[in-house]
PDB file of C-alpha atoms and ligand atoms in Angstrom:
ATOM      1  CA  MET A   1      -6.695  13.923  -5.479  1.00 92.00           C
ATOM      2  CA  ARG A   2      -5.028  12.637  -9.318  1.00 94.00           C
ATOM      3  CA  ILE A   3      -7.180   9.731 -10.567  1.00 96.00           C
ATOM      4  CA  ILE A   4      -5.345   7.599 -13.297  1.00 96.00           C
ATOM      5  CA  ILE A   5      -7.145   4.903 -15.256  1.00 97.00           C
ATOM      6  CA  VAL A   6      -5.112   1.968 -16.689  1.00 97.00           C
ATOM      7  CA  GLU A   7      -5.504  -0.776 -19.087  1.00 98.00           C
ATOM      8  CA  ASP A   8      -4.444  -3.544 -16.485  1.00 98.00           C
ATOM      9  CA  TYR A   9      -2.776  -5.392 -14.008  1.00 98.00           C
ATOM     10  CA  GLU A  10       1.114  -4.987 -16.387  1.00 98.00           C
ATOM     11  CA  GLU A  11       0.536  -0.887 -16.566  1.00 98.00           C
ATOM     12  CA  MET A  12      -0.896   0.322 -13.023  1.00 98.00           C
ATOM     13  CA  SER A  13       2.492  -1.782 -11.930  1.00 98.00           C
ATOM     14  CA  ARG A  14       5.106   0.114 -14.715  1.00 98.00           C
ATOM     15  CA  LYS A  15       2.768   4.180 -13.326  1.00 97.00           C
ATOM     16  CA  SER A  16       3.893   2.642 -10.136  1.00 98.00           C
ATOM     17  CA  ALA A  17       6.770   1.152  -9.523  1.00 98.00           C
ATOM     18  CA  LYS A  18       8.147   4.703 -12.010  1.00 97.00           C
ATOM     19  CA  VAL A  19       6.269   6.921  -8.796  1.00 97.00           C
ATOM     20  CA  VAL A  20       8.469   5.144  -7.072  1.00 98.00           C
ATOM     21  CA  SER A  21      11.704   5.408  -8.770  1.00 98.00           C
ATOM     22  CA  GLU A  22      10.936   8.804  -9.261  1.00 97.00           C
ATOM     23  CA  ARG A  23      10.462  10.078  -6.174  1.00 98.00           C
ATOM     24  CA  LEU A  24      13.304   7.730  -4.655  1.00 98.00           C
ATOM     25  CA  ARG A  25      15.554   9.314  -7.172  1.00 97.00           C
ATOM     26  CA  ARG A  26      15.017  12.746  -6.380  1.00 97.00           C
ATOM     27  CA  LYS A  27      15.472  12.118  -2.082  1.00 98.00           C
ATOM     28  CA  PRO A  28      17.278   9.279  -2.203  1.00 98.00           C
ATOM     29  CA  ASP A  29      16.859   8.587   1.269  1.00 98.00           C
ATOM     30  CA  LEU A  30      13.643   8.115   1.075  1.00 98.00           C
ATOM     31  CA  VAL A  31      10.508   7.150   3.878  1.00 98.00           C
ATOM     32  CA  LEU A  32       8.727   4.369   2.462  1.00 98.00           C
ATOM     33  CA  GLY A  33       5.358   3.056   3.076  1.00 98.00           C
ATOM     34  CA  LEU A  34       4.409  -0.551   1.506  1.00 98.00           C
ATOM     35  CA  PRO A  35       1.948  -2.519   1.346  1.00 98.00           C
ATOM     36  CA  THR A  36       1.658  -6.935   1.624  1.00 98.00           C
ATOM     37  CA  GLY A  37      -0.984  -8.994  -1.255  1.00 96.00           C
ATOM     38  CA  SER A  38      -1.375  -9.523  -4.557  1.00 97.00           C
ATOM     39  CA  THR A  39      -2.202  -5.864  -5.549  1.00 98.00           C
ATOM     40  CA  PRO A  40       1.333  -4.776  -5.229  1.00 98.00           C
ATOM     41  CA  VAL A  41       3.536  -7.771  -6.582  1.00 98.00           C
ATOM     42  CA  GLY A  42       3.954  -6.834 -10.380  1.00 98.00           C
ATOM     43  CA  MET A  43       4.823  -3.523  -8.897  1.00 98.00           C
ATOM     44  CA  TYR A  44       7.363  -4.308  -6.826  1.00 98.00           C
ATOM     45  CA  GLN A  45       8.402  -6.587 -10.075  1.00 98.00           C
ATOM     46  CA  GLN A  46       9.080  -3.762 -11.851  1.00 98.00           C
ATOM     47  CA  LEU A  47      11.571  -1.710  -9.797  1.00 98.00           C
ATOM     48  CA  ILE A  48      13.239  -4.770  -8.994  1.00 98.00           C
ATOM     49  CA  LYS A  49      13.295  -4.427 -13.279  1.00 98.00           C
ATOM     50  CA  ALA A  50      14.522  -1.137 -12.297  1.00 98.00           C
ATOM     51  CA  HIS A  51      16.839  -2.156  -9.360  1.00 98.00           C
ATOM     52  CA  LYS A  52      18.930  -4.259 -10.916  1.00 98.00           C
ATOM     53  CA  GLU A  53      19.087  -2.434 -15.091  1.00 98.00           C
ATOM     54  CA  LYS A  54      19.020   1.201 -13.559  1.00 97.00           C
ATOM     55  CA  GLY A  55      20.437   0.758 -10.781  1.00 97.00           C
ATOM     56  CA  LEU A  56      17.764   2.226  -9.175  1.00 98.00           C
ATOM     57  CA  ASP A  57      19.498   2.519  -5.544  1.00 98.00           C
ATOM     58  CA  PHE A  58      17.561   1.991  -2.190  1.00 98.00           C
ATOM     59  CA  SER A  59      20.554   1.440   0.041  1.00 98.00           C
ATOM     60  CA  ARG A  60      19.146   4.767   1.950  1.00 98.00           C
ATOM     61  CA  VAL A  61      15.804   3.719   2.038  1.00 98.00           C
ATOM     62  CA  ARG A  62      14.027   3.291   5.336  1.00 98.00           C
ATOM     63  CA  SER A  63      10.654   1.550   4.519  1.00 98.00           C
ATOM     64  CA  PHE A  64       8.140   0.390   6.796  1.00 98.00           C
ATOM     65  CA  ASN A  65       4.913  -2.161   5.686  1.00 98.00           C
ATOM     66  CA  LEU A  66       1.767  -1.316   7.318  1.00 98.00           C
ATOM     67  CA  ASP A  67       0.513  -4.618   8.645  1.00 98.00           C
ATOM     68  CA  GLU A  68       1.588  -7.527  10.003  1.00 98.00           C
ATOM     69  CA  TYR A  69      -0.799 -11.145  11.028  1.00 97.00           C
ATOM     70  CA  TRP A  70      -1.045 -11.234  14.644  1.00 97.00           C
ATOM     71  CA  GLY A  71       0.285 -14.727  15.663  1.00 96.00           C
ATOM     72  CA  LEU A  72       2.371 -14.517  13.085  1.00 96.00           C
ATOM     73  CA  SER A  73       6.273 -15.449  12.959  1.00 96.00           C
ATOM     74  CA  PRO A  74       8.866 -13.963  11.260  1.00 96.00           C
ATOM     75  CA  ASP A  75       9.785 -17.255   8.800  1.00 95.00           C
ATOM     76  CA  HIS A  76       6.070 -17.932   8.172  1.00 96.00           C
ATOM     77  CA  PRO A  77       5.365 -18.517   5.217  1.00 95.00           C
ATOM     78  CA  GLN A  78       2.331 -17.266   5.577  1.00 96.00           C
ATOM     79  CA  SER A  79       3.409 -13.832   7.540  1.00 97.00           C
ATOM     80  CA  TYR A  80       4.414 -10.181   5.468  1.00 97.00           C
ATOM     81  CA  HIS A  81       7.828 -10.061   6.863  1.00 98.00           C
ATOM     82  CA  TYR A  82       8.676 -13.626   4.646  1.00 97.00           C
ATOM     83  CA  PHE A  83       6.009 -12.324   1.533  1.00 97.00           C
ATOM     84  CA  MET A  84       7.922  -8.697   1.860  1.00 98.00           C
ATOM     85  CA  TRP A  85      12.373 -10.279   1.797  1.00 98.00           C
ATOM     86  CA  HIS A  86      10.572 -12.977  -0.774  1.00 98.00           C
ATOM     87  CA  ASN A  87       9.201 -10.444  -3.095  1.00 98.00           C
ATOM     88  CA  PHE A  88      11.017  -7.351  -2.594  1.00 98.00           C
ATOM     89  CA  PHE A  89      13.477  -6.994   0.315  1.00 98.00           C
ATOM     90  CA  ASN A  90      15.699  -9.853  -1.023  1.00 98.00           C
ATOM     91  CA  HIS A  91      16.312  -8.293  -4.636  1.00 98.00           C
ATOM     92  CA  ILE A  92      17.331  -4.960  -3.989  1.00 98.00           C
ATOM     93  CA  ASN A  93      20.487  -3.496  -1.976  1.00 98.00           C
ATOM     94  CA  ILE A  94      17.984  -1.910   1.158  1.00 98.00           C
ATOM     95  CA  LYS A  95      20.143  -3.154   4.224  1.00 98.00           C
ATOM     96  CA  PRO A  96      17.931  -5.263   7.191  1.00 98.00           C
ATOM     97  CA  GLU A  97      17.957  -2.724   9.758  1.00 98.00           C
ATOM     98  CA  ASN A  98      16.331  -0.267   7.810  1.00 98.00           C
ATOM     99  CA  VAL A  99      13.362  -2.622   7.273  1.00 98.00           C
ATOM    100  CA  TYR A 100      10.576  -2.373   9.399  1.00 98.00           C
ATOM    101  CA  ILE A 101       8.081  -4.077   9.415  1.00 98.00           C
ATOM    102  CA  PRO A 102       5.374  -4.284  12.431  1.00 98.00           C
ATOM    103  CA  ARG A 103       5.547  -7.696  15.177  1.00 96.00           C
ATOM    104  CA  GLY A 104       3.702 -10.641  14.487  1.00 95.00           C
ATOM    105  CA  GLU A 105       4.626 -12.213  17.590  1.00 93.00           C
ATOM    106  CA  ALA A 106       5.432  -8.869  19.850  1.00 89.00           C
ATOM    107  CA  GLU A 107       5.640 -10.000  23.514  1.00 89.00           C
ATOM    108  CA  ASN A 108       3.171  -6.845  24.149  1.00 94.00           C
ATOM    109  CA  ALA A 109       1.998  -5.056  21.041  1.00 94.00           C
ATOM    110  CA  GLU A 110       0.851  -2.034  22.817  1.00 95.00           C
ATOM    111  CA  THR A 111       4.240  -1.124  23.380  1.00 97.00           C
ATOM    112  CA  PHE A 112       5.483  -2.790  19.791  1.00 97.00           C
ATOM    113  CA  CYS A 113       2.671  -0.624  18.255  1.00 98.00           C
ATOM    114  CA  ASN A 114       3.434   2.710  20.397  1.00 98.00           C
ATOM    115  CA  TRP A 115       7.278   2.300  18.425  1.00 98.00           C
ATOM    116  CA  TYR A 116       6.382   1.809  16.091  1.00 98.00           C
ATOM    117  CA  GLU A 117       4.353   4.949  15.569  1.00 98.00           C
ATOM    118  CA  HIS A 118       7.378   6.813  17.380  1.00 98.00           C
ATOM    119  CA  LYS A 119       9.967   5.003  15.344  1.00 98.00           C
ATOM    120  CA  ILE A 120       8.088   6.456  12.082  1.00 98.00           C
ATOM    121  CA  LYS A 121       7.717   9.925  13.398  1.00 98.00           C
ATOM    122  CA  GLU A 122      12.204   9.468  13.962  1.00 98.00           C
ATOM    123  CA  GLU A 123      12.753   8.910  10.890  1.00 98.00           C
ATOM    124  CA  GLY A 124      11.286  12.241  10.048  1.00 98.00           C
ATOM    125  CA  GLY A 125       7.138  10.135   8.593  1.00 98.00           C
ATOM    126  CA  ILE A 126       7.240   8.008   5.980  1.00 98.00           C
ATOM    127  CA  ASP A 127       7.097  10.056   2.023  1.00 98.00           C
ATOM    128  CA  LEU A 128       5.820   7.894   0.479  1.00 98.00           C
ATOM    129  CA  GLN A 129       2.886   5.289   1.602  1.00 98.00           C
ATOM    130  CA  VAL A 130       2.335   3.032  -1.458  1.00 98.00           C
ATOM    131  CA  LEU A 131      -1.426   1.295  -0.533  1.00 98.00           C
ATOM    132  CA  GLY A 132      -3.849  -0.673  -1.760  1.00 98.00           C
ATOM    133  CA  ILE A 133      -7.603  -1.587  -1.198  1.00 98.00           C
ATOM    134  CA  GLY A 134      -9.513  -4.333   0.168  1.00 96.00           C
ATOM    135  CA  ARG A 135     -12.732  -5.312  -1.342  1.00 96.00           C
ATOM    136  CA  ASP A 136     -14.617  -3.420   2.006  1.00 95.00           C
ATOM    137  CA  GLY A 137     -12.793  -0.079   1.550  1.00 97.00           C
ATOM    138  CA  HIS A 138      -9.678  -1.307   4.044  1.00 97.00           C
ATOM    139  CA  ILE A 139      -6.490   0.266   3.667  1.00 98.00           C
ATOM    140  CA  GLY A 140      -4.267  -1.811   5.665  1.00 98.00           C
ATOM    141  CA  PHE A 141      -6.320  -3.167   7.512  1.00 97.00           C
ATOM    142  CA  ASN A 142      -8.956  -1.290   8.529  1.00 98.00           C
ATOM    143  CA  GLU A 143     -12.497  -2.798   8.138  1.00 97.00           C
ATOM    144  CA  PRO A 144     -15.572  -0.470   8.603  1.00 97.00           C
ATOM    145  CA  GLY A 145     -15.285   1.087  11.402  1.00 96.00           C
ATOM    146  CA  SER A 146     -12.130   1.552  12.509  1.00 97.00           C
ATOM    147  CA  SER A 147     -11.165   5.436  13.746  1.00 96.00           C
ATOM    148  CA  LEU A 148     -10.646   7.420  10.903  1.00 93.00           C
ATOM    149  CA  GLY A 149      -8.132   8.626  13.645  1.00 96.00           C
ATOM    150  CA  SER A 150      -6.985   5.309  14.269  1.00 97.00           C
ATOM    151  CA  ARG A 151      -3.617   4.769  15.346  1.00 98.00           C
ATOM    152  CA  THR A 152      -1.116   1.303  15.122  1.00 98.00           C
ATOM    153  CA  ARG A 153      -2.537  -1.521  16.693  1.00 98.00           C
ATOM    154  CA  ILE A 154      -4.315  -4.533  16.847  1.00 97.00           C
ATOM    155  CA  LYS A 155      -7.208  -4.837  14.286  1.00 97.00           C
ATOM    156  CA  THR A 156      -9.489  -7.650  14.007  1.00 97.00           C
ATOM    157  CA  LEU A 157      -9.646  -8.598  10.453  1.00 97.00           C
ATOM    158  CA  THR A 158     -13.472  -9.348   8.989  1.00 96.00           C
ATOM    159  CA  GLU A 159     -14.895 -12.831   7.744  1.00 96.00           C
ATOM    160  CA  GLU A 160     -14.830 -11.059   4.143  1.00 94.00           C
ATOM    161  CA  THR A 161     -10.975 -10.282   4.742  1.00 95.00           C
ATOM    162  CA  ARG A 162     -10.355 -13.857   5.562  1.00 97.00           C
ATOM    163  CA  GLU A 163     -12.370 -15.118   3.063  1.00 95.00           C
ATOM    164  CA  ASP A 164     -10.325 -13.235   0.416  1.00 93.00           C
ATOM    165  CA  ASN A 165      -6.899 -13.698   1.891  1.00 94.00           C
ATOM    166  CA  SER A 166      -7.679 -17.260   2.216  1.00 95.00           C
ATOM    167  CA  ARG A 167      -6.753 -18.086  -0.749  1.00 93.00           C
ATOM    168  CA  PHE A 168      -2.827 -18.019   0.704  1.00 92.00           C
ATOM    169  CA  PHE A 169      -3.405 -20.081   2.974  1.00 95.00           C
ATOM    170  CA  GLU A 170      -4.305 -23.671   3.365  1.00 94.00           C
ATOM    171  CA  LYS A 171      -7.882 -23.983   4.426  1.00 94.00           C
ATOM    172  CA  LYS A 172      -9.459 -20.314   5.682  1.00 94.00           C
ATOM    173  CA  GLU A 173      -8.789 -21.989   8.951  1.00 95.00           C
ATOM    174  CA  ASP A 174      -5.670 -21.080   8.871  1.00 95.00           C
ATOM    175  CA  VAL A 175      -5.763 -17.812   8.141  1.00 96.00           C
ATOM    176  CA  PRO A 176      -5.402 -15.159  11.684  1.00 97.00           C
ATOM    177  CA  TYR A 177      -8.796 -13.271  13.450  1.00 97.00           C
ATOM    178  CA  CYS A 178      -6.282 -10.364  13.887  1.00 97.00           C
ATOM    179  CA  ALA A 179      -3.675  -8.583  12.541  1.00 97.00           C
ATOM    180  CA  ILE A 180      -1.505  -4.841  13.247  1.00 98.00           C
ATOM    181  CA  THR A 181      -2.348  -2.360  11.046  1.00 98.00           C
ATOM    182  CA  MET A 182      -0.854   1.442  10.866  1.00 98.00           C
ATOM    183  CA  GLY A 183      -4.262   3.347  11.816  1.00 98.00           C
ATOM    184  CA  ILE A 184      -6.050   5.575   9.164  1.00 98.00           C
ATOM    185  CA  GLY A 185      -4.173   8.123  11.253  1.00 98.00           C
ATOM    186  CA  THR A 186       0.085   6.710  10.881  1.00 98.00           C
ATOM    187  CA  ILE A 187      -1.118   6.508   6.576  1.00 98.00           C
ATOM    188  CA  PHE A 188      -2.595  10.176   6.967  1.00 98.00           C
ATOM    189  CA  GLU A 189      -0.293  11.880   8.264  1.00 98.00           C
ATOM    190  CA  ALA A 190       2.582  10.743   4.588  1.00 98.00           C
ATOM    191  CA  LYS A 191       3.273  12.663   3.139  1.00 98.00           C
ATOM    192  CA  GLU A 192       2.213  11.276   0.257  1.00 98.00           C
ATOM    193  CA  CYS A 193       0.117   8.588  -0.835  1.00 98.00           C
ATOM    194  CA  LEU A 194      -0.194   6.201  -3.464  1.00 98.00           C
ATOM    195  CA  LEU A 195      -3.358   4.003  -3.591  1.00 98.00           C
ATOM    196  CA  LEU A 196      -3.481   0.787  -6.366  1.00 98.00           C
ATOM    197  CA  ALA A 197      -6.185  -1.164  -7.683  1.00 98.00           C
ATOM    198  CA  SER A 198      -6.950  -4.162 -10.265  1.00 98.00           C
ATOM    199  CA  GLY A 199      -9.879  -5.995 -11.567  1.00 98.00           C
ATOM    200  CA  ASP A 200     -13.875  -5.948 -10.975  1.00 98.00           C
ATOM    201  CA  ASN A 201     -13.407  -7.612  -7.676  1.00 97.00           C
ATOM    202  CA  LYS A 202     -12.822  -4.104  -6.643  1.00 98.00           C
ATOM    203  CA  ALA A 203     -14.908  -1.623  -7.999  1.00 98.00           C
ATOM    204  CA  GLU A 204     -17.184  -0.791  -5.678  1.00 98.00           C
ATOM    205  CA  ALA A 205     -14.586  -0.093  -2.929  1.00 98.00           C
ATOM    206  CA  VAL A 206     -12.794   2.634  -5.698  1.00 98.00           C
ATOM    207  CA  GLN A 207     -15.847   3.556  -6.293  1.00 98.00           C
ATOM    208  CA  LYS A 208     -16.653   4.593  -2.363  1.00 98.00           C
ATOM    209  CA  CYS A 209     -13.604   5.477  -1.785  1.00 98.00           C
ATOM    210  CA  ILE A 210     -13.056   8.327  -4.561  1.00 98.00           C
ATOM    211  CA  GLU A 211     -16.603   9.456  -4.918  1.00 98.00           C
ATOM    212  CA  GLY A 212     -18.473   8.164  -1.081  1.00 97.00           C
ATOM    213  CA  PRO A 213     -19.122  10.021   1.072  1.00 98.00           C
ATOM    214  CA  VAL A 214     -15.597   9.994   3.610  1.00 97.00           C
ATOM    215  CA  SER A 215     -16.612   7.258   6.521  1.00 96.00           C
ATOM    216  CA  THR A 216     -16.264   4.326   8.344  1.00 96.00           C
ATOM    217  CA  GLU A 217     -17.606   1.485   6.756  1.00 96.00           C
ATOM    218  CA  THR A 218     -14.807   2.676   3.781  1.00 97.00           C
ATOM    219  CA  THR A 219     -11.982   3.748   5.528  1.00 98.00           C
ATOM    220  CA  ALA A 220     -10.093   4.191   2.052  1.00 98.00           C
ATOM    221  CA  SER A 221     -13.014   7.100   1.803  1.00 98.00           C
ATOM    222  CA  LEU A 222     -10.591   9.605   4.142  1.00 97.00           C
ATOM    223  CA  LEU A 223      -8.505   9.471   1.346  1.00 98.00           C
ATOM    224  CA  GLN A 224     -10.536  12.118  -0.375  1.00 98.00           C
ATOM    225  CA  LEU A 225      -8.922  14.830   2.403  1.00 97.00           C
ATOM    226  CA  HIS A 226      -5.268  14.098   1.130  1.00 97.00           C
ATOM    227  CA  SER A 227      -3.663  17.166  -0.080  1.00 96.00           C
ATOM    228  CA  LYS A 228      -1.447  14.675  -2.408  1.00 97.00           C
ATOM    229  CA  LEU A 229      -2.708  11.326  -3.735  1.00 97.00           C
ATOM    230  CA  ILE A 230      -2.001   9.605  -6.865  1.00 97.00           C
ATOM    231  CA  ILE A 231      -4.958   6.925  -7.467  1.00 97.00           C
ATOM    232  CA  ILE A 232      -3.798   4.797 -10.227  1.00 98.00           C
ATOM    233  CA  VAL A 233      -6.312   2.016 -11.642  1.00 98.00           C
ATOM    234  CA  ASP A 234      -7.339  -0.434 -13.951  1.00 98.00           C
ATOM    235  CA  GLU A 235     -10.311  -0.155 -16.262  1.00 98.00           C
ATOM    236  CA  GLU A 236     -11.792  -3.355 -14.411  1.00 98.00           C
ATOM    237  CA  ALA A 237     -11.637  -1.375 -10.794  1.00 98.00           C
ATOM    238  CA  ALA A 238     -12.300   1.775 -11.914  1.00 98.00           C
ATOM    239  CA  LYS A 239     -16.277   0.894 -14.296  1.00 98.00           C
ATOM    240  CA  ASN A 240     -18.298   1.613 -11.763  1.00 98.00           C
ATOM    241  CA  LEU A 241     -17.106   5.029 -11.351  1.00 98.00           C
ATOM    242  CA  LYS A 242     -19.582   8.054 -12.322  1.00 98.00           C
ATOM    243  CA  SER A 243     -16.699  10.404 -13.695  1.00 97.00           C
ATOM    244  CA  LYS A 244     -15.103   7.309 -14.837  1.00 97.00           C
ATOM    245  CA  ASP A 245     -15.010  10.297 -18.148  1.00 97.00           C
ATOM    246  CA  TYR A 246     -13.792  13.512 -16.661  1.00 96.00           C
ATOM    247  CA  TYR A 247     -10.967  11.605 -14.793  1.00 96.00           C
ATOM    248  CA  LYS A 248      -9.351  10.486 -18.300  1.00 95.00           C
ATOM    249  CA  HIS A 249     -10.387  13.998 -19.714  1.00 94.00           C
ATOM    250  CA  THR A 250      -8.246  15.359 -15.851  1.00 93.00           C
ATOM    251  CA  GLN A 251      -5.549  12.865 -16.709  1.00 92.00           C
ATOM    252  CA  ARG A 252      -4.822  13.354 -20.670  1.00 92.00           C
ATOM    253  CA  MET A 253      -4.631  17.490 -20.065  1.00 90.00           C
ATOM    254  CA  ALA A 254      -2.872  16.548 -17.414  1.00 88.00           C
ATOM    255  CA  GLU A 255      -0.351  15.126 -19.449  1.00 87.00           C
ATOM    256  CA  LYS A 256      -0.743  17.153 -21.935  1.00 87.00           C
ATOM    257  CA  LEU A 257       0.525  20.058 -19.744  1.00 84.00           C
ATOM    258  CA  GLN A 258       4.145  18.408 -18.800  1.00 78.00           C
ATOM    259  CA  ALA A 259       4.475  17.698 -22.425  1.00 64.00           C
ATOM    260  CA  GLU A 260       4.132  21.202 -23.283  1.00 57.00           C
ATOM    261  CA  PRO A 261       4.392  23.318 -20.174  1.00 46.00           C
ATOM    262  CA  ARG A 262       3.580  27.014 -20.466  1.00 42.00           C
TER     263      ARG A 262
HETATM  264  P1  PGA B 301      -4.618  -7.053  -2.630  1.00 63.41           P
HETATM  265  O1  PGA B 301      -5.114  -6.808  -1.621  1.00 63.41           O
HETATM  266  O2  PGA B 301      -3.607  -6.430  -3.375  1.00 63.41           O
HETATM  267  O3  PGA B 301      -4.496  -8.712  -2.581  1.00 63.41           O
HETATM  268  O4  PGA B 301      -6.313  -7.509  -3.068  1.00 63.41           O
HETATM  269  C1  PGA B 301      -4.904  -5.151  -0.485  1.00 63.41           C
HETATM  270  C2  PGA B 301      -5.855  -5.809   0.961  1.00 63.41           C
HETATM  271  O5  PGA B 301      -6.612  -6.217   1.088  1.00 63.41           O
HETATM  272  O6  PGA B 301      -4.974  -4.442   1.645  1.00 63.41           O
END
């Protein structure tokens, strides 16, 4: 687990975009797992900039989104389809046929979820899964109590999550009660995970995710068992970490070793 504590949202966005760019330059047909929400918007802006100014090429990238509200059509302004095209895909050269986002209006949810899992495998599995974290410690929409082995399925949202996400809707009653989400088991199979968090409202979830017990109470905590995990958090989101100074020291050492390889 590599924990990188940065100053603020901007630095988190720049550093996370750098990780994605590096992986993409190394593997032009990268399979990305992508999140929505406020957290990754800055990273998407940095990646768009890298595409426009430095020719970062997404033409062979395949991407799978983590989740989608159940019941919303792809053209609904609050759907994650809309979010992804508006905030990212419309501004880079990804091929529309290489973009996979769960269908909030799938006729048969179970069939769709099985197909989604199958498609991820068919494309070779996710190389890099980018994640935000909810205040309740969720990744994707895997709310507390989700099985740590869960797969893509419909999940009922907690009231806290509906409340948090109501800022994107006209009123809270409009926030869907359910979502299709990749499961914790699905996410865990990604070859590498990159978790981002910014702001003090995430501090408790970040502390539990990194230092708490692995538990369904904080589904992000399963990531502690992942062999290739980078966590980039800003100072505010890191404020409850008990071993914060040590993580910073580790980071300084890693930077030094990279600069002066032995
Ligand atoms: P946020 O959501 O990025 O909008 O804070 C994160 C999440 O709920 O996973």
